[in-house]
Amino acid sequence: MAEEKEKQTDNTEEVTAKQETAEQEAPAAEETASETSNTENADKPAEEAAPEPTAEEKLAAEVESLKKELADEKEKYLRLDAEYYNYRTRSLKEKQDAYDNALMKTVTEVLGVIDNFERAASAECSDEQFKKGIDMIFKQYLTILEKLGVSEINAVGQPFDPNLHNAVSSCEDENLGENTVAAVLQKGYTLGKKVIRHAMVTVANP
């Protein structure tokens, strides 16, 4: 029995000694692990964070953005203005052409009436009041044509021009030059620069 108690005592002391040794070695191991971890962390390069833009940089970026936006809006405006200008020009030309065509057709119809009044005015008449009335109406028509921009084509004594004159006969006349209009059988008229009726003429010395 005494031997067993001694063995138990020895075992207890041995266990106690081992625990004390383990407790003493634990802090050292922790220190070593900590130093190793610190060394590894020191070897790793720290990640650099992106620098925060300054107020001036933010303002400059905003200014550039506004400049680009303004340039885009200006380009849109210029394109729209050009399209509107072309549309307005085209519309005005179409309206002017329509007006000129309508006026030309109207004047062309009236010219026949003016021709008749002119013949009546040049005819002999015993009734002076009647003749005077014909002359007044004829002059009123000519005034209306003038206001509309219609002009009589000057033909007699002028060189023959196929763009203005329509030769229906010819003659020999020593007093006139070659290809010269000797007489007008029917007056011609222009509306602005457009010929609405060629003058019917007799050409001397063709």
Short mmCIF file of C-alpha atoms in Angstrom, two decimals:
data_model
loop_
_atom_site.label_atom_id
_atom_site.label_comp_id
_atom_site.label_asym_id
_atom_site.label_seq_id
_atom_site.Cartn_x
_atom_site.Cartn_y
_atom_site.Cartn_z
CA MET A 1 0.00 0.00 0.00
CA ALA A 2 2.78 2.39 0.88
CA GLU A 3 4.44 1.75 -2.46
CA GLU A 4 1.23 2.51 -4.33
CA LYS A 5 0.81 5.83 -2.49
CA GLU A 6 4.36 6.75 -3.34
CA LYS A 7 3.75 5.95 -7.02
CA GLN A 8 0.61 8.08 -7.06
CA THR A 9 2.50 10.91 -5.41
CA ASP A 10 5.26 10.65 -7.99
CA ASN A 11 2.71 10.64 -10.83
CA THR A 12 0.96 13.68 -9.41
CA GLU A 13 4.20 15.58 -9.13
CA GLU A 14 5.18 14.62 -12.67
CA VAL A 15 1.84 15.83 -14.07
CA THR A 16 2.12 19.05 -12.14
CA ALA A 17 5.61 19.64 -13.52
CA LYS A 18 4.45 19.02 -17.06
CA GLN A 19 1.57 21.51 -16.66
CA GLU A 20 3.93 24.18 -15.33
CA THR A 21 6.30 23.60 -18.25
CA ALA A 22 3.40 23.86 -20.77
CA GLU A 23 2.16 27.06 -19.14
CA GLN A 24 5.61 28.55 -19.35
CA GLU A 25 6.06 27.55 -23.02
CA ALA A 26 2.59 28.85 -24.13
CA PRO A 27 3.36 32.60 -23.86
CA ALA A 28 6.63 32.09 -25.68
CA ALA A 29 4.84 30.26 -28.49
CA GLU A 30 2.25 33.02 -28.69
CA GLU A 31 5.01 35.63 -28.85
CA THR A 32 6.75 33.69 -31.62
CA ALA A 33 3.49 33.35 -33.62
CA SER A 34 2.77 37.06 -33.16
CA GLU A 35 6.24 38.04 -34.31
CA THR A 36 5.94 35.72 -37.34
CA SER A 37 2.53 37.24 -38.25
CA ASN A 38 3.90 40.77 -37.88
CA THR A 39 6.90 39.89 -40.04
CA GLU A 40 4.65 38.46 -42.78
CA ASN A 41 2.38 41.51 -42.64
CA ALA A 42 5.42 43.78 -42.83
CA ASP A 43 6.64 41.96 -45.94
CA LYS A 44 3.29 42.53 -47.73
CA PRO A 45 3.08 45.98 -49.42
CA ALA A 46 0.19 48.04 -48.15
CA GLU A 47 -2.52 48.68 -50.75
CA GLU A 48 -2.49 52.34 -51.82
CA ALA A 49 -5.96 53.98 -51.73
CA ALA A 50 -6.98 56.21 -54.69
CA PRO A 51 -6.53 59.88 -53.77
CA GLU A 52 -9.75 61.82 -53.32
CA PRO A 53 -10.18 64.47 -56.13
CA THR A 54 -9.76 68.01 -54.94
CA ALA A 55 -12.45 70.68 -55.19
CA GLU A 56 -10.60 72.33 -58.07
CA GLU A 57 -10.43 69.06 -60.00
CA LYS A 58 -14.14 68.47 -59.45
CA LEU A 59 -14.93 71.99 -60.64
CA ALA A 60 -12.71 71.60 -63.72
CA ALA A 61 -14.41 68.30 -64.63
CA GLU A 62 -17.83 69.91 -64.25
CA VAL A 63 -16.79 72.85 -66.44
CA GLU A 64 -15.56 70.50 -69.18
CA SER A 65 -18.83 68.56 -69.01
CA LEU A 66 -20.85 71.77 -69.34
CA LYS A 67 -18.68 72.94 -72.26
CA LYS A 68 -19.31 69.68 -74.13
CA GLU A 69 -23.03 69.90 -73.42
CA LEU A 70 -23.10 73.51 -74.65
CA ALA A 71 -21.21 72.58 -77.83
CA ASP A 72 -23.71 69.78 -78.54
CA GLU A 73 -26.67 72.10 -78.01
CA LYS A 74 -25.07 74.77 -80.23
CA GLU A 75 -24.54 72.24 -83.02
CA LYS A 76 -28.19 71.15 -82.76
CA TYR A 77 -29.32 74.78 -82.90
CA LEU A 78 -27.18 75.59 -85.93
CA ARG A 79 -28.45 72.49 -87.75
CA LEU A 80 -32.06 73.36 -86.93
CA ASP A 81 -31.53 76.99 -87.99
CA ALA A 82 -30.03 75.89 -91.33
CA GLU A 83 -32.94 73.51 -91.95
CA TYR A 84 -35.45 76.25 -91.16
CA TYR A 85 -33.62 78.72 -93.43
CA ASN A 86 -33.68 76.23 -96.32
CA TYR A 87 -37.36 75.49 -95.67
CA ARG A 88 -38.25 79.20 -95.55
CA THR A 89 -36.26 79.95 -98.72
CA ARG A 90 -37.86 77.02 -100.55
CA SER A 91 -41.35 78.02 -99.38
CA LEU A 92 -40.89 81.64 -100.46
CA LYS A 93 -39.62 80.54 -103.87
CA GLU A 94 -42.56 78.16 -104.32
CA LYS A 95 -45.01 80.91 -103.35
CA GLN A 96 -43.34 83.40 -105.70
CA ASP A 97 -43.35 80.89 -108.56
CA ALA A 98 -47.02 80.10 -107.95
CA TYR A 99 -47.86 83.82 -107.92
CA ASP A 100 -45.85 84.50 -111.09
CA ASN A 101 -47.46 81.58 -112.92
CA ALA A 102 -50.97 82.64 -111.89
CA LEU A 103 -50.24 86.25 -112.85
CA MET A 104 -48.76 85.20 -116.18
CA LYS A 105 -51.83 83.14 -117.06
CA THR A 106 -54.16 85.96 -116.06
CA VAL A 107 -52.25 88.61 -118.01
CA THR A 108 -52.05 86.34 -121.04
CA GLU A 109 -55.85 86.09 -121.06
CA VAL A 110 -56.23 89.85 -120.65
CA LEU A 111 -53.82 90.67 -123.48
CA GLY A 112 -56.40 89.60 -126.06
CA VAL A 113 -58.86 92.13 -124.62
CA ILE A 114 -56.19 94.86 -124.69
CA ASP A 115 -55.44 94.05 -128.35
CA ASN A 116 -59.11 94.57 -129.19
CA PHE A 117 -59.26 97.85 -127.29
CA GLU A 118 -56.14 99.01 -129.11
CA ARG A 119 -57.70 98.20 -132.49
CA ALA A 120 -60.87 99.98 -131.49
CA ALA A 121 -58.90 103.02 -130.34
CA SER A 122 -57.01 103.22 -133.63
CA ALA A 123 -60.13 102.81 -135.78
CA GLU A 124 -61.95 105.84 -137.21
CA CYS A 125 -65.12 106.75 -135.38
CA SER A 126 -67.57 109.59 -135.91
CA ASP A 127 -68.67 109.48 -132.27
CA GLU A 128 -65.96 111.39 -130.42
CA GLN A 129 -67.35 110.60 -126.97
CA PHE A 130 -67.40 106.91 -127.75
CA LYS A 131 -63.82 107.02 -129.06
CA LYS A 132 -62.73 108.97 -125.98
CA GLY A 133 -64.26 106.32 -123.72
CA ILE A 134 -62.42 103.55 -125.59
CA ASP A 135 -59.13 105.43 -125.20
CA MET A 136 -59.69 105.87 -121.45
CA ILE A 137 -60.40 102.17 -120.94
CA PHE A 138 -57.38 101.22 -123.02
CA LYS A 139 -55.10 103.49 -120.95
CA GLN A 140 -56.52 102.05 -117.72
CA TYR A 141 -55.61 98.56 -118.87
CA LEU A 142 -52.09 99.69 -119.72
CA THR A 143 -51.76 101.31 -116.26
CA ILE A 144 -52.88 98.07 -114.61
CA LEU A 145 -50.32 96.07 -116.59
CA GLU A 146 -47.59 98.52 -115.61
CA LYS A 147 -48.47 98.15 -111.91
CA LEU A 148 -48.28 94.38 -112.26
CA GLY A 149 -44.78 94.65 -113.71
CA VAL A 150 -45.80 93.92 -117.30
CA SER A 151 -43.84 95.78 -119.98
CA GLU A 152 -44.23 96.05 -123.74
CA ILE A 153 -41.38 94.60 -125.79
CA ASN A 154 -39.59 97.28 -127.78
CA ALA A 155 -39.34 95.86 -131.31
CA VAL A 156 -39.46 98.35 -134.22
CA GLY A 157 -35.94 99.27 -135.38
CA GLN A 158 -34.34 96.68 -133.06
CA PRO A 159 -32.22 93.75 -134.21
CA PHE A 160 -34.29 90.61 -134.51
CA ASP A 161 -34.07 88.54 -131.31
CA PRO A 162 -35.73 85.12 -131.39
CA ASN A 163 -35.99 85.26 -127.58
CA LEU A 164 -38.27 88.30 -127.85
CA HIS A 165 -39.63 88.34 -131.39
CA ASN A 166 -41.58 85.95 -133.57
CA ALA A 167 -40.91 86.63 -137.26
CA VAL A 168 -44.00 85.95 -139.36
CA SER A 169 -42.93 87.80 -142.50
CA SER A 170 -39.96 89.56 -144.10
CA CYS A 171 -39.27 92.46 -146.44
CA GLU A 172 -36.49 94.38 -148.15
CA ASP A 173 -35.84 97.90 -146.84
CA GLU A 174 -32.78 99.95 -147.71
CA ASN A 175 -33.39 102.26 -144.76
CA LEU A 176 -32.99 99.42 -142.25
CA GLY A 177 -30.05 97.18 -141.44
CA GLU A 178 -29.85 93.44 -141.84
CA ASN A 179 -32.22 91.37 -139.69
CA THR A 180 -33.94 94.43 -138.29
CA VAL A 181 -37.55 94.53 -137.13
CA ALA A 182 -39.46 96.63 -139.65
CA ALA A 183 -42.98 96.39 -138.23
CA VAL A 184 -44.95 94.89 -135.31
CA LEU A 185 -48.08 92.93 -136.18
CA GLN A 186 -48.89 92.05 -132.58
CA LYS A 187 -47.25 93.53 -129.48
CA GLY A 188 -45.22 91.36 -127.16
CA TYR A 189 -45.00 91.67 -123.39
CA THR A 190 -42.70 90.62 -120.58
CA LEU A 191 -43.43 90.03 -116.90
CA GLY A 192 -40.25 90.95 -115.12
CA LYS A 193 -37.62 88.99 -117.04
CA LYS A 194 -40.07 86.40 -118.40
CA VAL A 195 -41.56 86.70 -121.85
CA ILE A 196 -45.30 86.10 -121.59
CA ARG A 197 -45.95 86.78 -125.27
CA HIS A 198 -43.48 87.17 -128.11
CA ALA A 199 -43.91 90.13 -130.44
CA MET A 200 -45.12 89.12 -133.91
CA VAL A 201 -42.93 91.09 -136.31
CA THR A 202 -41.84 91.65 -139.88
CA VAL A 203 -38.08 91.38 -140.35
CA ALA A 204 -36.28 93.55 -142.90
CA ASN A 205 -33.35 92.26 -144.92
CA PRO A 206 -33.16 88.75 -143.37
#
